[in-house]
Phi, psi and omega in degrees: 000148179275128168236155195278125186293143199299340176274000164263355178256003162293123180280111188292308186212192183249003179305148183292338175290325182261000169275341169293299185306294184292349166286336178276315180298324177277336158283345184292302183313314182305289168322307188294295172315330165283342191261009176081014183284152176291110183249139188283174184302333185278313189297335195283317196288325176306303200280329165276348161295311173301312195296303181303322185249000179299139166275004189243120205288333183311315178306336182077172185250130177347315175301333201258003175232113186293351178287356185260349168339299187293324159301313175298327181281311186304328175292319179307293174330303176304316182283333185255334194250015181272339183226047162057044180058002170266139186265183354288173191250133180230149180234176152263117189232082203046067139101007180244162188250092171250166180298136159281144184296165166281332187285334178284327176308307176305307175302305177314316176291329179283318188303309184283312166314322161308320175273333178274349160300303176324303210254352168289318180274357166280324188261017165280326177300164172223023184231037186282139183270344161289108196295322206256345153296315184300323177271327168307320176290325180295281181333304179302291160348295176297311168316310194283310193288334158310312201260357187255352177266341187276327174242088185293168189276355167290296182320314177299342185285346177270130184324308187301301181313306186316308203298313194287331176286312176283330175297320194286330178297303183296340185264338170287307224271305194281322176310310179290330158312309175313289195292358166263325163288309192289342173291294179303326174296304180310293179304351169263345193248358181246152168274169183286331175297342177280352195252015183231120201237121184288115179206135179055036186076012188216195177228148181243117186274138171237111180279173169286353174276322165316293184296315172287340185276311178299314182277354170274321184273318189242025169237140158082056180305320191287342182275295200303318196052061159218105183291330185299359175258152182248154185222148173306122184232337175200163155100314181246110178253133194312320192286337184264355204301332171291324186277329179283320165293342182288301197282326159314298182296341175279328179287317175292292183321321177314335177286346171064019192238007163239132176254089195300343176298322195244358163230167183242359179227157159223140195242096178226178190236113177234131193023061166090329195268118181295121177242131165244136177245126172252142186227131184237125161291139189215177173227144182235148159267130182259141157313114191074346170258351176061209198274122175232156171265156198201155180272117183247125182285117186287284189205164175207108173218174187274178181219109169276328210282114179300327175299302169328307186296310183306305182312319190279335182287321186292304182285353191225136162268142197270115157250127174273128183281309171196190198309315192253011185226109175245106178257169189234134191243139173304149185258000000 
């Protein structure tokens, strides 16, 4: 089945010609969804956004169609969890930003609880054919095991601790669902070659595992509640992470001073923040070739500890590549 390209799903202007073009795509996608055909994340987002904004009552609303459940979840998740459940909360309605009423908040949290319960059943499975779901489920089960250790059954007998445990559990589960759809969207929107970065005469790959691991461990600090980790706040956004790392590694590689056959990490400073990128040799199966080794990005996070940063500046040579980028080379 032919899928629409990202630029085809952009609303370019308010002209009549553009309205006719996008309306045709909307009706095509709606019929495909009703027929049970698989839509890409961007196509579902386009279709359900259209259902939310349409003035034609006969079109229906996102709530009328099961294929918009993920769209509804995403909007609710971003509404309430972008600021760690700290109100006031706002939504866009009929072209205006309005504060969510207490009554609507209660209704929304009931919906989110349904999403959480359903997603928990998914991540409890250990044999998903969907590779993204397999990685997300594995990562989430690890987080839930750690949470169980933090809140043993004996501690959970106290109401206050039980409430904290349940809230944190729901946060982890819903974040994993959000990460699943975000990762899927990124993978679908770019060619496979764009996740393969030439470096040091080899290729470094940003894989599904890389995305899921980095987003689960080093984004959304208030969701994870793990003060021992460091988190991305600025500069590197998940949807452009592979593009940004490609640009930075390409500049670093021009020095021809880092050999990834001899090191498993690269340390650089970007816009005043020090980052560490870990790369590991892994093995994968390729059709017709059997097991082959490759370089996988294992983790990527900022370093804020001043003692660690001073140690890096002492033990490494600092090379400035351009105004906002420096790399640390082992002496």
